Short mmCIF file of C-alpha atoms and ligand atoms in Angstrom, two decimals:
data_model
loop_
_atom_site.label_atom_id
_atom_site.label_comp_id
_atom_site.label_asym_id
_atom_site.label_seq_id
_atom_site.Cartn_x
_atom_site.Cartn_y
_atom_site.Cartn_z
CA UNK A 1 15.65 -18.59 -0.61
CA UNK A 2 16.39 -15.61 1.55
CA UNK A 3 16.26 -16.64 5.35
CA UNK A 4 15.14 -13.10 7.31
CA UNK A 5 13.11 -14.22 9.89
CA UNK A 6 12.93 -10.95 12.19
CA UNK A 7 12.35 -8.92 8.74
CA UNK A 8 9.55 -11.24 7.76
CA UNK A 9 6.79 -8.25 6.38
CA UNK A 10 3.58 -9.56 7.80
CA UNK A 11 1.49 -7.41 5.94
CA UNK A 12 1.50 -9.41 2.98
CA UNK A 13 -0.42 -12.24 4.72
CA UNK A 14 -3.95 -12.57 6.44
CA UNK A 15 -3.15 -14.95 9.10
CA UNK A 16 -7.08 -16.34 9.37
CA UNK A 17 -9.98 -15.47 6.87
CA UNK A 18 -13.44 -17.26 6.50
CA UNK A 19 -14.16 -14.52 3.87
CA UNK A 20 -12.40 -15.44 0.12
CA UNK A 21 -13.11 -19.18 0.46
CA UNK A 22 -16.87 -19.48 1.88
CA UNK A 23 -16.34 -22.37 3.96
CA UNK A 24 -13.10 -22.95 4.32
CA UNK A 25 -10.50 -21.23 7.38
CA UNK A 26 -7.89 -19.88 4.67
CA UNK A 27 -4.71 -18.18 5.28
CA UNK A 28 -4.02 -15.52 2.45
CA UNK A 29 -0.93 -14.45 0.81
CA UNK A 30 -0.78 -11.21 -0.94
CA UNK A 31 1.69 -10.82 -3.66
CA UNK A 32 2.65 -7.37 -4.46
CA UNK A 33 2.51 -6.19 -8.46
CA UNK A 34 -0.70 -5.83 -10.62
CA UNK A 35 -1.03 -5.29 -14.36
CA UNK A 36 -4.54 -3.37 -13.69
CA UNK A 37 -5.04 0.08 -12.45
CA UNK A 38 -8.76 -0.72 -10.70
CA UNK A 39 -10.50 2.57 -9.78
CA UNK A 40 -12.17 0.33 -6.95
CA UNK A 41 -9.01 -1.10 -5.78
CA UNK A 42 -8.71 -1.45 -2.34
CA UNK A 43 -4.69 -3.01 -2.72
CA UNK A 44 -3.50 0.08 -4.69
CA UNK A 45 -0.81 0.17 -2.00
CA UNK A 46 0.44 -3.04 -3.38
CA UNK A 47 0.18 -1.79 -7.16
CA UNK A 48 4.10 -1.27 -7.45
CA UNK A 49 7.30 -3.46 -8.35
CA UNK A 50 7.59 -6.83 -6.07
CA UNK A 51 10.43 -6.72 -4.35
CA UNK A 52 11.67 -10.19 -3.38
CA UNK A 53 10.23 -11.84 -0.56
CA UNK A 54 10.93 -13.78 2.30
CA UNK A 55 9.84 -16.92 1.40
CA UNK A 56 11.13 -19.06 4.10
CA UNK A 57 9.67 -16.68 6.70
CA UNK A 58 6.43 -17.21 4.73
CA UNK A 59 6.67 -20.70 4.90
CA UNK A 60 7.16 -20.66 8.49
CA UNK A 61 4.45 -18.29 8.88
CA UNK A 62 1.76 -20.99 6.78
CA UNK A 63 3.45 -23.90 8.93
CA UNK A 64 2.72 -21.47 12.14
CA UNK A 65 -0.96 -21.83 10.95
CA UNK A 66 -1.24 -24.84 9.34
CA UNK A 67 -3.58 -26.16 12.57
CA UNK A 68 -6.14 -23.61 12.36
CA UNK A 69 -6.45 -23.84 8.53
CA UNK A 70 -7.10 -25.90 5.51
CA UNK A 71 -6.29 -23.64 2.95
CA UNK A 72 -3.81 -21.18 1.38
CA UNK A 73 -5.26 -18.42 -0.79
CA UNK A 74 -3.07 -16.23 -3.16
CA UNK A 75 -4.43 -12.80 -4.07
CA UNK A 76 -2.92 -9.32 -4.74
CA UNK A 77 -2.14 -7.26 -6.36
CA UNK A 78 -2.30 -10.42 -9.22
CA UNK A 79 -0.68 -12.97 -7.64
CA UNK A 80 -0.32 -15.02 -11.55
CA UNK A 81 2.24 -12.21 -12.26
CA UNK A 82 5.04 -14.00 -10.38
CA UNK A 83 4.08 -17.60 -11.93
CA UNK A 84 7.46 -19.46 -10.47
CA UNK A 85 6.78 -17.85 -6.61
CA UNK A 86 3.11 -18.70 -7.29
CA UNK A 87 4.05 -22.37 -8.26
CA UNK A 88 6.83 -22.96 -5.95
CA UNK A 89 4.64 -21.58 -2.46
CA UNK A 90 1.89 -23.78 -4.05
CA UNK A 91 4.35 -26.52 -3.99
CA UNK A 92 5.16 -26.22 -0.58
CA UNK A 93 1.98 -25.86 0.76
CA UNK A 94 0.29 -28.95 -0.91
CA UNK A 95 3.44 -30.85 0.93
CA UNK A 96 1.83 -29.50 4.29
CA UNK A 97 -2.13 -30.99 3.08
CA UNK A 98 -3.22 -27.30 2.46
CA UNK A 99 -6.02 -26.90 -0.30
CA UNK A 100 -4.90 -23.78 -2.68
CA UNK A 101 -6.85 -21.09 -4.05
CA UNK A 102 -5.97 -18.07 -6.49
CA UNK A 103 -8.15 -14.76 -6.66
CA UNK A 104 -7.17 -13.57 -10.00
CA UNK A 105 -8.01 -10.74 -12.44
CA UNK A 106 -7.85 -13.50 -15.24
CA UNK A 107 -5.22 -11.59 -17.73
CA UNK A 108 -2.78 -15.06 -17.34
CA UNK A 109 -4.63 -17.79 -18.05
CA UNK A 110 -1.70 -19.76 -19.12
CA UNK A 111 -0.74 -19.79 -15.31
CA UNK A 112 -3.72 -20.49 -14.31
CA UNK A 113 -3.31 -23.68 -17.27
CA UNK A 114 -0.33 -24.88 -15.78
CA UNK A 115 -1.33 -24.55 -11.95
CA UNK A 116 -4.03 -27.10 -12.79
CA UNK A 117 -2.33 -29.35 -15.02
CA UNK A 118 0.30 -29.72 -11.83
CA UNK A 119 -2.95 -30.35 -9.37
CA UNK A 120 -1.84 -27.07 -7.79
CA UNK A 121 -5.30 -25.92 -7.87
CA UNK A 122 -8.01 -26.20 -6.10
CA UNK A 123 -10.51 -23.43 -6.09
CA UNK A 124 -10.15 -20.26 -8.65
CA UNK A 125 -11.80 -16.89 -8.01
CA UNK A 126 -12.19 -14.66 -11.19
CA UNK A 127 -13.10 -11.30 -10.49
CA UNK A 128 -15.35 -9.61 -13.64
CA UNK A 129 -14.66 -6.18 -13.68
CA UNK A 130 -17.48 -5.34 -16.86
CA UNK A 131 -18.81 -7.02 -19.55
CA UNK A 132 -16.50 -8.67 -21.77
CA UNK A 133 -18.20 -7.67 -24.74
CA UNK A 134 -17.83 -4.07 -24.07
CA UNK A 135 -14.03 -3.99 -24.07
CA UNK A 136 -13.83 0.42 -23.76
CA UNK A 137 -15.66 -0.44 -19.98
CA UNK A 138 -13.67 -3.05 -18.99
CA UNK A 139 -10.72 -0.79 -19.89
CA UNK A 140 -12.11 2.42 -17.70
CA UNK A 141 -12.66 0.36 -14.87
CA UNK A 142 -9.21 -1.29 -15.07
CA UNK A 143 -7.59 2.18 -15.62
CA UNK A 144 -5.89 1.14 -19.22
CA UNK A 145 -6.12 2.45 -22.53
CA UNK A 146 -7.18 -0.52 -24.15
CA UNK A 147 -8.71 -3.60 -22.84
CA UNK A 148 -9.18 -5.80 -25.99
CA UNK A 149 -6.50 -8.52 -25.38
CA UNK A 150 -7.14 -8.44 -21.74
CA UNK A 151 -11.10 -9.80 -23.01
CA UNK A 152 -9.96 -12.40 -25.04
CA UNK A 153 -6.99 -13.48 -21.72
CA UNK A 154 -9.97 -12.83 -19.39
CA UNK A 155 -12.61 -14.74 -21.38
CA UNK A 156 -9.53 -17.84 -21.89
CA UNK A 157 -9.15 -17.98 -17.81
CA UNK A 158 -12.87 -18.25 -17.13
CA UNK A 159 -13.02 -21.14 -20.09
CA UNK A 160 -10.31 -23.01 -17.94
CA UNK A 161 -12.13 -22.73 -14.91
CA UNK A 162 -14.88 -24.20 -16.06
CA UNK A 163 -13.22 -27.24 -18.10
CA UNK A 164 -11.22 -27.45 -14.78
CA UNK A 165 -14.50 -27.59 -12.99
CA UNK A 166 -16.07 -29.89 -15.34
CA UNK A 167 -13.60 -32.40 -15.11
CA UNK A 168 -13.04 -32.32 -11.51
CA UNK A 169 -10.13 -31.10 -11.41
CA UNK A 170 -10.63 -28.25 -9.12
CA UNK A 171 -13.41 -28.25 -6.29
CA UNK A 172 -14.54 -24.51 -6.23
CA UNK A 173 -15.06 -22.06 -9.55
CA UNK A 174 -16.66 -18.58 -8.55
CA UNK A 175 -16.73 -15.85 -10.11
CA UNK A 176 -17.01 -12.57 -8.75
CA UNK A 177 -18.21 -8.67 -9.26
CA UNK A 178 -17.33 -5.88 -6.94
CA UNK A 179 -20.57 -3.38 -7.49
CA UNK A 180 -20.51 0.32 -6.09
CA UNK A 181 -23.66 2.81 -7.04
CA UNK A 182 -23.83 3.51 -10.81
CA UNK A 183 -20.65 1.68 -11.82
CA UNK A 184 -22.69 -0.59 -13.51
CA UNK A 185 -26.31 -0.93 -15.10
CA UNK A 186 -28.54 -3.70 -14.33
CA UNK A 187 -28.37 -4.60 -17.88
CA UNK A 188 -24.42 -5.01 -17.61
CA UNK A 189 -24.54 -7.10 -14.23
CA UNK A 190 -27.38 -8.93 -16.09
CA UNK A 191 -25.01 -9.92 -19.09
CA UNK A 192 -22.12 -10.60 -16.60
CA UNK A 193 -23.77 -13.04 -14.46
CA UNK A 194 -25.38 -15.00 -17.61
CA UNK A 195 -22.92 -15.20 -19.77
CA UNK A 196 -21.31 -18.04 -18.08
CA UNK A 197 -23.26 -20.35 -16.34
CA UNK A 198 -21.13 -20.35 -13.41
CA UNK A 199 -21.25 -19.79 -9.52
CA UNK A 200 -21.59 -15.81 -9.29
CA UNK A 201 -21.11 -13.77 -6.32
CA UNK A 202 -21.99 -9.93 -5.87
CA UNK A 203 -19.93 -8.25 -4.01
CA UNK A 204 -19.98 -5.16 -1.98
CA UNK A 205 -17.79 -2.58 -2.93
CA UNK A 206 -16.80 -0.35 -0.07
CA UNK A 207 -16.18 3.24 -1.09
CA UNK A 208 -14.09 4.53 2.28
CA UNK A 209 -11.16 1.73 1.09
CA UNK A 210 -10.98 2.44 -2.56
CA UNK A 211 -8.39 4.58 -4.59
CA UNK A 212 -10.89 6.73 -6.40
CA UNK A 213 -12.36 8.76 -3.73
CA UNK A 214 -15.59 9.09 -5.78
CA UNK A 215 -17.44 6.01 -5.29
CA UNK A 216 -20.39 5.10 -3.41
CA UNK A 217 -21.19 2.31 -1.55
CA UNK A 218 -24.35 0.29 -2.34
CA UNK A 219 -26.43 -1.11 0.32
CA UNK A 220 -27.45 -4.82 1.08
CA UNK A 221 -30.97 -4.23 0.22
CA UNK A 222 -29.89 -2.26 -2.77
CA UNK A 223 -27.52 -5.26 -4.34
CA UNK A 224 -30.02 -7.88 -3.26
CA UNK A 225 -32.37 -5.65 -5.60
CA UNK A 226 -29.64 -6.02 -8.26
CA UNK A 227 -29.23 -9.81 -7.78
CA UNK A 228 -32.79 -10.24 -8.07
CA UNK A 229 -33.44 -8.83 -11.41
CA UNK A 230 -30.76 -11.08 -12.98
CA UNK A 231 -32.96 -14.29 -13.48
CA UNK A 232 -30.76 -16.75 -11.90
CA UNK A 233 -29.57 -17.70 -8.50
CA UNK A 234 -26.54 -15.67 -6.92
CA UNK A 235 -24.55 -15.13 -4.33
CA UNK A 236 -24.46 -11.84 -2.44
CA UNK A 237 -21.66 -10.86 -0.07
CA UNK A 238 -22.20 -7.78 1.75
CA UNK A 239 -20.77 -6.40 5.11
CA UNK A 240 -24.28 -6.10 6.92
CA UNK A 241 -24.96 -10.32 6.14
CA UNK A 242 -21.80 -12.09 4.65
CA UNK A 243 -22.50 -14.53 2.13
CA UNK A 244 -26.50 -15.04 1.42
CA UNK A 245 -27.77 -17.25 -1.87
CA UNK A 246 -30.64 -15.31 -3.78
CA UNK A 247 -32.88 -16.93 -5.71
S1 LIG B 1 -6.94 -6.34 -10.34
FE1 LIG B 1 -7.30 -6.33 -8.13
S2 LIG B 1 -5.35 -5.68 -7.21
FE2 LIG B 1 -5.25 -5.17 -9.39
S3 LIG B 1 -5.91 -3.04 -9.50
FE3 LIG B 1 -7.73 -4.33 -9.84
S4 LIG B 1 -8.68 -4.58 -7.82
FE4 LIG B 1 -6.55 -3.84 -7.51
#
């Protein structure tokens, strides 16, 4: 471990967020790297080669906070990239009673595997970026040629989750869509948030953060509009309201 306490880069951690686990005061870590090229991304500053990091200044900085929260949340870039950090910070924080949670893209599911079989799991966050049965969208939005083992990898993690859910083995399962005007039809959110069974949350998309400058941001009326032509109940998460359930 590299000890570099003064040099400890504290913009790879949100200190205190009620946000990416409803309910719970998190703390989350975000590790640099990801295998997609989102043109929503909001993290695309993050996109590039990890360098190492401080990981004893990042444990001090969870122990700093380990009053004021109950969980540790890893998210990106694609945090399942760097499976041995992953597992090892996991490790660590489970020693200091900290619940764990992974926002993923899904495209290592075998990480996601082992996590649980090690109980270093306790709530996993998919986000659904299209349809998986329309593999030429999923690849636009995700800025690669060609999406088709991504799917299958994608379709693998969510099976996980909900075996993992199923047998108790993790608490929370959600998966998630970030929606921005015209991105994507009702009929694909429709298919998305069916397909599964799952908890579902809509998300808000905000334009002014993304990489692609060409985006537009949809309103809370306008995703609740969305949500309600989907058949079954969801969450929304929006700016104006946080987290409502719609019916
Ligand atoms: S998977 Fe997440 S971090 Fe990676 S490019 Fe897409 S939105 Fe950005």
């Amino acid at each position: 471990m590299q000890l570099n306490l003064d040099n400890f880069d504290k913009s790879i951690v949100v200190p205190f967020s009620t946000i990416d686990w409803p309910g719970k005061a998190s703390m989350v870590v975000f590790l640099r790297g990801c295998n997609f090229r989102c043109c929503y991304c909001q993290n695309y500053k993050i996109w590039g080669a990890a360098p190492p990091i401080d990981v004893d200044g990042l444990l001090r900085e969870i122990r700093r906070n380990r009053d004021y929260i109950s969980a540790l949340i890893f998210s990106g870039g694609e945090p399942t990239m760097r499976p041995n950090l992953l597992q090892s910070l996991a490790e660590e924080a489970k020693k200091e009673g900290l619940l764990i949670g992974i926002e993923t893209n899904g495209a290592f599911p075998e990480v996601l595997d082992t996590l649980i079989d090690a109980q270093l799991l306790d709530a996993l966050f998919i986000d659904l970026k299209a349809p998986l049965s329309d593999p030429q969208k999923y690849a636009r939005i995700i800025g690669i040629g060609n999406a088709n083992a991504y799917v299958e990898k994608i379709t693998k993690a969510i099976n996980i989750g909900c075996a993992a859910l199923a047998a108790h083995k993790i608490l929370e399962f959600e998966l998630r869509t970030t929606l921005f005007k015209g991105l994507l039809s009702q009929n694909e959110i429709t298919e998305m948030v069916n397909q599964f069974g799952v908890r579902y949350a809509l998300q808000q998309g905000r334009a002014e953060m993304c990489v692609q400058r060409d985006l537009t941001t949809l309103t809370r009326d306008e995703i609740v509009e969305l949500a309600a032509q989907c058949g079954r109940p969801l969450r929304i998460r929006t700016r104006e309201k946080g987290d409502e359930d719609i019916c």
